[in-house]
JSON list of C-alpha atoms in Angstrom, two decimals:
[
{"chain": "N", "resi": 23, "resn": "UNK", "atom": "CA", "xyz": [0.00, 0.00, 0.00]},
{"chain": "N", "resi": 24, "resn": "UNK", "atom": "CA", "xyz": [2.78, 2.27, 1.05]},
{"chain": "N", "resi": 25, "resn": "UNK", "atom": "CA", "xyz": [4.68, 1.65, -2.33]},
{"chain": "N", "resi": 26, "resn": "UNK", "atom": "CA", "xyz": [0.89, 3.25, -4.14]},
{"chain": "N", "resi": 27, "resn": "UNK", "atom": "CA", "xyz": [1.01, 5.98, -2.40]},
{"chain": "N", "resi": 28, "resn": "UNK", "atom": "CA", "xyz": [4.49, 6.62, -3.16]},
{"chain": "N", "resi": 29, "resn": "UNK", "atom": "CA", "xyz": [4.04, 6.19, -6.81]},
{"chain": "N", "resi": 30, "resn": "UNK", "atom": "CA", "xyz": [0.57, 8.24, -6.75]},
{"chain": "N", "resi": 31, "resn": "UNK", "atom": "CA", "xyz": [2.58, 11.34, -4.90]},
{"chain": "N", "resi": 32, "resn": "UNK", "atom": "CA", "xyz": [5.38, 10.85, -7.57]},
{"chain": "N", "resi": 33, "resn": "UNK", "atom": "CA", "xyz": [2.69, 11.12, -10.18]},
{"chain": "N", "resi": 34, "resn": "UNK", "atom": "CA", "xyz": [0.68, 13.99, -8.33]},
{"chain": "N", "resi": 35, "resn": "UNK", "atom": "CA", "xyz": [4.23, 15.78, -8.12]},
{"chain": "N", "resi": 36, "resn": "UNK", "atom": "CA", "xyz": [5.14, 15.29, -11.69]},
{"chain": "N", "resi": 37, "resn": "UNK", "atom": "CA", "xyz": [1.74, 17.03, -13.15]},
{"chain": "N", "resi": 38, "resn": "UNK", "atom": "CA", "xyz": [2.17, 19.73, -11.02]},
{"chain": "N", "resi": 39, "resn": "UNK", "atom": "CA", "xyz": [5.93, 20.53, -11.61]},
{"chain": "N", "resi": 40, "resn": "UNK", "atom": "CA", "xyz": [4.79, 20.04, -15.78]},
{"chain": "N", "resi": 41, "resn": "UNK", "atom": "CA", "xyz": [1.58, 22.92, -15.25]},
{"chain": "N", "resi": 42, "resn": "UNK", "atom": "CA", "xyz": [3.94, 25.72, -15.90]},
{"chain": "N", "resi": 43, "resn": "UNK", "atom": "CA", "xyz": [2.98, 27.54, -19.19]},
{"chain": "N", "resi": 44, "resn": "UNK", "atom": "CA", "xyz": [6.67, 28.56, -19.13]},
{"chain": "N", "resi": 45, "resn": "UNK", "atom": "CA", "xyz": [9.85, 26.49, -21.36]},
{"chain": "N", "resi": 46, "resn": "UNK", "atom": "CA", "xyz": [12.59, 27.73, -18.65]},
{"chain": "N", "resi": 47, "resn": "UNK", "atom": "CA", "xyz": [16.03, 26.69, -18.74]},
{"chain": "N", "resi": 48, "resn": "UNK", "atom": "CA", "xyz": [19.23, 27.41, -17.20]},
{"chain": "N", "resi": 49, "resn": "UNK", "atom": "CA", "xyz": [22.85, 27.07, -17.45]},
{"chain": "N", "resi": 50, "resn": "UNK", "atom": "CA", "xyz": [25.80, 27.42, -15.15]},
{"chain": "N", "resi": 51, "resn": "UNK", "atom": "CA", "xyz": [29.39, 27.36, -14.57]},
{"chain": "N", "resi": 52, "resn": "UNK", "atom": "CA", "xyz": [31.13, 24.28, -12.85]},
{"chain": "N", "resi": 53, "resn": "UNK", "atom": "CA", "xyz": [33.86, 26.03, -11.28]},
{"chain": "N", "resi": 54, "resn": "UNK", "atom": "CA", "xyz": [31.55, 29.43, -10.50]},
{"chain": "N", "resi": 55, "resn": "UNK", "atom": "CA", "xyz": [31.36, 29.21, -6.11]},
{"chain": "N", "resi": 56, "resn": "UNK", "atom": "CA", "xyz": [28.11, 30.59, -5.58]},
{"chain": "N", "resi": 57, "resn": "UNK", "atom": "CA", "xyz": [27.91, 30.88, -2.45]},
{"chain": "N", "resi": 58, "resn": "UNK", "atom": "CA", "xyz": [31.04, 33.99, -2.75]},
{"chain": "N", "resi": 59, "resn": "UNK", "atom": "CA", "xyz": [28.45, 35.73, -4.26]},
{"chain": "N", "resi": 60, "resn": "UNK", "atom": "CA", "xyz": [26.71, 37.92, -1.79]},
{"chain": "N", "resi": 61, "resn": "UNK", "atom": "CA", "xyz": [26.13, 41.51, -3.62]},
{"chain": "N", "resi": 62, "resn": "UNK", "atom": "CA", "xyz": [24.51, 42.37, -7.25]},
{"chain": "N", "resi": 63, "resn": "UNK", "atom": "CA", "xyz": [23.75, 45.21, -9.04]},
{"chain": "N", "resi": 64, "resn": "UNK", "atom": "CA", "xyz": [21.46, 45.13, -12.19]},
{"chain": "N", "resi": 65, "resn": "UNK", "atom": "CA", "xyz": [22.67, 45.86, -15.98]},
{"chain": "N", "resi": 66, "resn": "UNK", "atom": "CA", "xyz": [19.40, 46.74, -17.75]},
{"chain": "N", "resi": 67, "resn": "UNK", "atom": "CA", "xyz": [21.58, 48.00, -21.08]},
{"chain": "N", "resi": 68, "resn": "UNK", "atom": "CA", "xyz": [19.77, 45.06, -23.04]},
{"chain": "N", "resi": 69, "resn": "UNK", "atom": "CA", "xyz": [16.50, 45.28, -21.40]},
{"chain": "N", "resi": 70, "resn": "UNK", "atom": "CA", "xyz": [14.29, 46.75, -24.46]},
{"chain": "N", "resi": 71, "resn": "UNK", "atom": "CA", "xyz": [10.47, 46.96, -22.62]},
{"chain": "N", "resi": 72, "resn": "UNK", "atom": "CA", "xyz": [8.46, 49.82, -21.70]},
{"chain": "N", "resi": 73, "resn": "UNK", "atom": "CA", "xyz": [8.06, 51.21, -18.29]},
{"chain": "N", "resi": 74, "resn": "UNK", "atom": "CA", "xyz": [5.61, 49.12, -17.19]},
{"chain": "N", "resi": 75, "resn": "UNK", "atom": "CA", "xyz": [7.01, 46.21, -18.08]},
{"chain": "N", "resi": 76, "resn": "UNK", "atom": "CA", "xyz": [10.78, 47.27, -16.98]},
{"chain": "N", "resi": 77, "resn": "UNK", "atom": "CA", "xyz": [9.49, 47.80, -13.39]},
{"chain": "N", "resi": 78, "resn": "UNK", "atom": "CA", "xyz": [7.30, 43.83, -13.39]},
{"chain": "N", "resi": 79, "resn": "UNK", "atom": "CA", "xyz": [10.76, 42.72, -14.48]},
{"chain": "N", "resi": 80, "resn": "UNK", "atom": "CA", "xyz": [13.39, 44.43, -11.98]},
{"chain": "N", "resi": 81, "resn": "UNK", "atom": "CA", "xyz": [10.76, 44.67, -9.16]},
{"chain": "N", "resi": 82, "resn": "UNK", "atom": "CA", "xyz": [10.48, 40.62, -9.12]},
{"chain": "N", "resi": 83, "resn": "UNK", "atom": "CA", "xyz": [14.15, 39.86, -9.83]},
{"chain": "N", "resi": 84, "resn": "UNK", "atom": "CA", "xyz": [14.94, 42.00, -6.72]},
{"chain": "N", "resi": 85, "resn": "UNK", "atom": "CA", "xyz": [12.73, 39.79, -4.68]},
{"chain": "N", "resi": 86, "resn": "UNK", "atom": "CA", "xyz": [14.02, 36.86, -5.84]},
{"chain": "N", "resi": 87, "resn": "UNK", "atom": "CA", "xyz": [17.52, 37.63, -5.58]},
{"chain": "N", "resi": 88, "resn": "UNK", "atom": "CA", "xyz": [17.05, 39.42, -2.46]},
{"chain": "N", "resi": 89, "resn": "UNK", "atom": "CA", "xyz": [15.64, 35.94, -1.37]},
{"chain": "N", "resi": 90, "resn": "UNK", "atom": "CA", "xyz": [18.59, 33.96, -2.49]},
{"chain": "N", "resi": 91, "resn": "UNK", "atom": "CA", "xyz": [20.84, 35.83, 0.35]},
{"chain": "N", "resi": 92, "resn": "UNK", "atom": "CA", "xyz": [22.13, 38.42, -2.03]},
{"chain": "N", "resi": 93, "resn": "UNK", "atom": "CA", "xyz": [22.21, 42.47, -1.16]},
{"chain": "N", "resi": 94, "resn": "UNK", "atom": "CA", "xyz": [22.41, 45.34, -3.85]},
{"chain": "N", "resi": 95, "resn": "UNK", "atom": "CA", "xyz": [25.87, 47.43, -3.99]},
{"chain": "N", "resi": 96, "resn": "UNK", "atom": "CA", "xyz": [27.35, 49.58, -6.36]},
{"chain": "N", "resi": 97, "resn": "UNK", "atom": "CA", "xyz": [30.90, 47.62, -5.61]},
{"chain": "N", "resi": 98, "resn": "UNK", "atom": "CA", "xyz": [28.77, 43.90, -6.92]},
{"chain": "N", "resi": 99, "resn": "UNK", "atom": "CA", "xyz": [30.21, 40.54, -6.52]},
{"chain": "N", "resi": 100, "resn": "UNK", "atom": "CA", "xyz": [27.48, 40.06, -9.57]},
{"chain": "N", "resi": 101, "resn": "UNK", "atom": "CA", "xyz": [26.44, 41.62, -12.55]},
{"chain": "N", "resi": 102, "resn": "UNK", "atom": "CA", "xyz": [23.17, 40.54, -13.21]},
{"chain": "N", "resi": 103, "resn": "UNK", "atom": "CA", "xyz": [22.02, 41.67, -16.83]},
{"chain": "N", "resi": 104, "resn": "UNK", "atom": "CA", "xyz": [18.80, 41.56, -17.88]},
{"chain": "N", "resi": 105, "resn": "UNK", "atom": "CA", "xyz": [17.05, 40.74, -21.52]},
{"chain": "N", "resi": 106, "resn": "UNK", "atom": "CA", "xyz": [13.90, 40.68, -23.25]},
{"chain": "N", "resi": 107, "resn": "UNK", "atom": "CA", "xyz": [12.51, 39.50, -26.52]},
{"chain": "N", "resi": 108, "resn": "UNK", "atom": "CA", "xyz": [9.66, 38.48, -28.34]},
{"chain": "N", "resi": 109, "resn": "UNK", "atom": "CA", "xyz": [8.89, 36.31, -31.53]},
{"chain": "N", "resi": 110, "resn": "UNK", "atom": "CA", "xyz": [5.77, 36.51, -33.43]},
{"chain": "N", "resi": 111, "resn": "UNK", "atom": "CA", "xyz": [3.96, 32.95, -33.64]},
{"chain": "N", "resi": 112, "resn": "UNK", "atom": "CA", "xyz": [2.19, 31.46, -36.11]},
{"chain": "N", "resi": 113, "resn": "UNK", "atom": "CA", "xyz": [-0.59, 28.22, -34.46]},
{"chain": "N", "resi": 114, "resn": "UNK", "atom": "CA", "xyz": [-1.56, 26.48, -37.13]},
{"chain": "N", "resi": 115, "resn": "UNK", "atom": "CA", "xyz": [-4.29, 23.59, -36.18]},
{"chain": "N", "resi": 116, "resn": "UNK", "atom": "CA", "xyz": [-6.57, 21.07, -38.11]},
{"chain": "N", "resi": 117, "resn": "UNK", "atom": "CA", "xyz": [-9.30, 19.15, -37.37]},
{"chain": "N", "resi": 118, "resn": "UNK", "atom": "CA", "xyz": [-9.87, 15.62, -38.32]},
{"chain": "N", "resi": 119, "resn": "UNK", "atom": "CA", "xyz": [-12.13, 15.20, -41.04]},
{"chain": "N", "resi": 120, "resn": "UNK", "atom": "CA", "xyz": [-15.59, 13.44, -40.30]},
{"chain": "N", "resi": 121, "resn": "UNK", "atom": "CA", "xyz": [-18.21, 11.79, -42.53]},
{"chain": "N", "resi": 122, "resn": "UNK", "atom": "CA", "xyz": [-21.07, 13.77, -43.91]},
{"chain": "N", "resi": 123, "resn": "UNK", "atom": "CA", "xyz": [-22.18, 11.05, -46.13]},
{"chain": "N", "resi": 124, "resn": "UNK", "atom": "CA", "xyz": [-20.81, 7.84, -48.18]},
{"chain": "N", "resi": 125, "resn": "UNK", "atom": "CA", "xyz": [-21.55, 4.85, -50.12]},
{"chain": "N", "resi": 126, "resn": "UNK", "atom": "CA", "xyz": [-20.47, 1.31, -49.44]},
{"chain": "N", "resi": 127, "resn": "UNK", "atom": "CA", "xyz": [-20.33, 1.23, -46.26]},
{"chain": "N", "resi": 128, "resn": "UNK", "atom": "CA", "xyz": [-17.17, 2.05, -43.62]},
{"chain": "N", "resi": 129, "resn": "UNK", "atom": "CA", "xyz": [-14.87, 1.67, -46.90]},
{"chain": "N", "resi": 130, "resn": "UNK", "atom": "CA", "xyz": [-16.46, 2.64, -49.63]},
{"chain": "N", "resi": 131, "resn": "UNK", "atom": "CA", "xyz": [-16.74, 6.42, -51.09]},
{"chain": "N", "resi": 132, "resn": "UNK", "atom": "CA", "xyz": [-17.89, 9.79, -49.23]},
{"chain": "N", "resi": 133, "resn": "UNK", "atom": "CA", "xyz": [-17.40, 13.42, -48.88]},
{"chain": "N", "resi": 134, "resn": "UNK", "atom": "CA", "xyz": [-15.38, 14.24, -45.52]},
{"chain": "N", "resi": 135, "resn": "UNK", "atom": "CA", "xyz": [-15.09, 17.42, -43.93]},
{"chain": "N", "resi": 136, "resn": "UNK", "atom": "CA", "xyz": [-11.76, 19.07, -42.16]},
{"chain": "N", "resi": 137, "resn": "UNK", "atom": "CA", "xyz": [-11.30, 22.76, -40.57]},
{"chain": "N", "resi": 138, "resn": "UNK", "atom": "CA", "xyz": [-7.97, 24.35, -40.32]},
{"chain": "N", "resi": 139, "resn": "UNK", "atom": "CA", "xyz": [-7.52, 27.77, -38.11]},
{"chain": "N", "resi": 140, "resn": "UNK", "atom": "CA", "xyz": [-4.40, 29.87, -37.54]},
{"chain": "N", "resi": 141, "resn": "UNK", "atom": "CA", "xyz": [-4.27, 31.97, -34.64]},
{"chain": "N", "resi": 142, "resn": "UNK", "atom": "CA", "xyz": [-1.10, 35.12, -34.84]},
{"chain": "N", "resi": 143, "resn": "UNK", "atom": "CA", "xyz": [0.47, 36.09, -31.18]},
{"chain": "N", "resi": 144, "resn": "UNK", "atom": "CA", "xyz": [3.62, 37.01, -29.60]},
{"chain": "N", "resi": 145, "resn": "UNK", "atom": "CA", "xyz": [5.17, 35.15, -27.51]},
{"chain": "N", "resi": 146, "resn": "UNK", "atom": "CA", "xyz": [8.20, 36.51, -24.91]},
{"chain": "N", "resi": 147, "resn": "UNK", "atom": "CA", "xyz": [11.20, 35.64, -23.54]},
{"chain": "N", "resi": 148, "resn": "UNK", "atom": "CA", "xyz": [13.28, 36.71, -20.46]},
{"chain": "N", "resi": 149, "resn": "UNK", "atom": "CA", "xyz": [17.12, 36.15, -19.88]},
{"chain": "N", "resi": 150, "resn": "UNK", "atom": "CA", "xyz": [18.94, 36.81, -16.91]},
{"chain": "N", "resi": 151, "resn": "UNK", "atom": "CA", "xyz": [22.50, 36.59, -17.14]},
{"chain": "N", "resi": 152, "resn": "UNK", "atom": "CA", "xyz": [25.02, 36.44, -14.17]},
{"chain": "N", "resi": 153, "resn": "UNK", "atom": "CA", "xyz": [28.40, 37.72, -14.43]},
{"chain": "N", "resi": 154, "resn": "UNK", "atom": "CA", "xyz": [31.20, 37.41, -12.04]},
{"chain": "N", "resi": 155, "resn": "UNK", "atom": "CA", "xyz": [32.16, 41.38, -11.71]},
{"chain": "N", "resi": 156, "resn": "UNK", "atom": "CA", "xyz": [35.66, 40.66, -10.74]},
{"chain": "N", "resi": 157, "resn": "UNK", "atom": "CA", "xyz": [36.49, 38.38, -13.94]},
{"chain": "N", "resi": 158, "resn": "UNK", "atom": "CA", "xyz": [33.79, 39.70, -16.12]},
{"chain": "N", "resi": 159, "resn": "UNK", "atom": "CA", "xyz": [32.79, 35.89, -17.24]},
{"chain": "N", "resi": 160, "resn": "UNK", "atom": "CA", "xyz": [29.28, 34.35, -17.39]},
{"chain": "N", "resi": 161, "resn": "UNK", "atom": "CA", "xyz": [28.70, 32.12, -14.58]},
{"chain": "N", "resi": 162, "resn": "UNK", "atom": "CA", "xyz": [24.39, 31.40, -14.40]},
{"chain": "N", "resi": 163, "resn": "UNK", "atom": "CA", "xyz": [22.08, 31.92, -17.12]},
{"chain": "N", "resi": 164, "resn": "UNK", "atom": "CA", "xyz": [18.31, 31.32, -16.53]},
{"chain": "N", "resi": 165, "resn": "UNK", "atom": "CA", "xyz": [15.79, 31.53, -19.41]},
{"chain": "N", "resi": 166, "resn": "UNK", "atom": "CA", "xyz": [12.54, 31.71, -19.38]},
{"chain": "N", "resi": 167, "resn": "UNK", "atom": "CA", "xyz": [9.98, 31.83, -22.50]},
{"chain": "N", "resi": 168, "resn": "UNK", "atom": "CA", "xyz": [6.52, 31.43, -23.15]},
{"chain": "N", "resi": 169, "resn": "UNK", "atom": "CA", "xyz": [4.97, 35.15, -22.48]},
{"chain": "N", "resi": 170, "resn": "UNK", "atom": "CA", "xyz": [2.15, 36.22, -23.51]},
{"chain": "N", "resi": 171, "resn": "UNK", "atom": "CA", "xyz": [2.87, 39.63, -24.52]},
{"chain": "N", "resi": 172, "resn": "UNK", "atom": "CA", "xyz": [-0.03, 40.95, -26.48]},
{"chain": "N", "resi": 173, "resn": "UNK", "atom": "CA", "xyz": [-2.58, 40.99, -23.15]},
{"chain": "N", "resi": 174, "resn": "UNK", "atom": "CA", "xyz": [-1.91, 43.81, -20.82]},
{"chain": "N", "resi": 175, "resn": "UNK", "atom": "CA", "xyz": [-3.57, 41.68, -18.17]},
{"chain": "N", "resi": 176, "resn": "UNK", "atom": "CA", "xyz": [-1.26, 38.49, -18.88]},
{"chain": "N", "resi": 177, "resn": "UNK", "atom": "CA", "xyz": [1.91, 39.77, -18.60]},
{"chain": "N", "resi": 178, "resn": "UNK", "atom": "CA", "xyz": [1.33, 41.74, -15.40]},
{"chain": "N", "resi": 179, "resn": "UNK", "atom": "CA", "xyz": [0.74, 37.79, -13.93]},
{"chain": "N", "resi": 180, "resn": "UNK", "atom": "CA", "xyz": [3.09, 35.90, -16.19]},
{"chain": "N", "resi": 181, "resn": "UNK", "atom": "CA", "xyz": [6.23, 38.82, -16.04]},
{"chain": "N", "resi": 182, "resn": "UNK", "atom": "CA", "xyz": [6.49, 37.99, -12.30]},
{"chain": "N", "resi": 183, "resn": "UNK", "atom": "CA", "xyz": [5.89, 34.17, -12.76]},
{"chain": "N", "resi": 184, "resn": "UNK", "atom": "CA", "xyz": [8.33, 33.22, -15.11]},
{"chain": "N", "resi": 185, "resn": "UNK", "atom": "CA", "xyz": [11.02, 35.28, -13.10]},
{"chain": "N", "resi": 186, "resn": "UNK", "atom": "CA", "xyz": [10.37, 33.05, -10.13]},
{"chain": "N", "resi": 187, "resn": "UNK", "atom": "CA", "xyz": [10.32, 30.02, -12.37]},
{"chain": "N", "resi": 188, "resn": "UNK", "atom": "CA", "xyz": [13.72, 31.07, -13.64]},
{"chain": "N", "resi": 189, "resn": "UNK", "atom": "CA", "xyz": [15.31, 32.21, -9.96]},
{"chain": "N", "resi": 190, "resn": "UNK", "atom": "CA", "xyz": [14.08, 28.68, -8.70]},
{"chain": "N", "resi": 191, "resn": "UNK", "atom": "CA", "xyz": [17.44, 27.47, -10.39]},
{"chain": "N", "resi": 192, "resn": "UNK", "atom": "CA", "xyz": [19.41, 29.62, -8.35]},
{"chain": "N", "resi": 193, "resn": "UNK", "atom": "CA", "xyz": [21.85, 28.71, -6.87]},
{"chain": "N", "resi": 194, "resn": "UNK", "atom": "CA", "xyz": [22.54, 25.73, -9.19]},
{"chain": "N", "resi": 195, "resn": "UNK", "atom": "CA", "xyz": [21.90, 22.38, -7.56]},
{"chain": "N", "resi": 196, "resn": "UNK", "atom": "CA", "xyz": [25.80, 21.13, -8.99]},
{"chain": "N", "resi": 197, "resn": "UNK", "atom": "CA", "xyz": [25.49, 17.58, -10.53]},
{"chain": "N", "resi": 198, "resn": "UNK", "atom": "CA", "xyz": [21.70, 18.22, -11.53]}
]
């Protein structure tokens, strides 16, 4: 019984961990130690969003980092530069055709009917890079994609979302 419910919490875990709207990814240095790292300061050079946006962005990064032990400084341990882009999608879907009418029964002739429908968004994509300030090298990369930038309304919930999906990474569990 015990070895059910093991499997069934496994499986509960998995669907919940595989909700996430967001493709997020990240990458890391093997010989970065992390845990040196205590201040950052933000580079938003590459960061190409309005206002609005700019401030969902920084304003959740700072919590997150904030919550990973690390403290803001104008002398940084980290660089932490921030980008944004977006990629206009094309969803193209079909249904399977279905009967209207036939002769000769299951194999025989007929006339079948199909619909196809396209549907035109953007989608986003956030990249935080970290870079050792002393050596100026990359040492954590988190990515996050999957935002839906033409609602107003969704990216004020998905901006902060995907940030926290991507700072979950960080620090990098080494030999994950």
């Amino acid at each position: 019984m015990k070895k059910y419910l093991f499997i069934l919490g496994l499986a509960v875990a998995g669907l919940v961990t595989s909700c996430s709207p967001f493709q997020v990814k990240s990458d890391y240095s093997a010989t970065a130690n992390f845990t040196d790292y205590k201040t950052y300061l933000f580079s938003t050079d590459d960061l190409k969003l309005n206002d609005l946006d700019k401030d969902r962005v920084l304003n959740e990064l700072s919590k997150q980092v904030q919550s990973k032990g690390l403290t803001s400084s104008q002398t940084p341990d980290v660089i932490i530069n921030v980008k944004a882009s977006h990629k206009k999608i094309q969803d193209i879907q079909s249904s399977s055709p279905y009967g209207m009418y036939g002769w000769g029964g299951p194999w025989g002739w007929g006339v079948g009917v199909n619909n196809t429908w396209t549907s035109n968004y953007n989608s986003g994509t956030i990249v935080v890079d970290m870079v050792d300030a002393k050596t100026n090298k990359l040492i954590w990369q988190g990515v996050g994609s999957g935002i839906s930038v033409d609602s107003p309304k969704s990216k004020q919930k998905q901006i902060p979302e995907v940030i926290a999906e991507i700072m979950a990474n960080y620090p990098p569990q080494k030999g994950k």
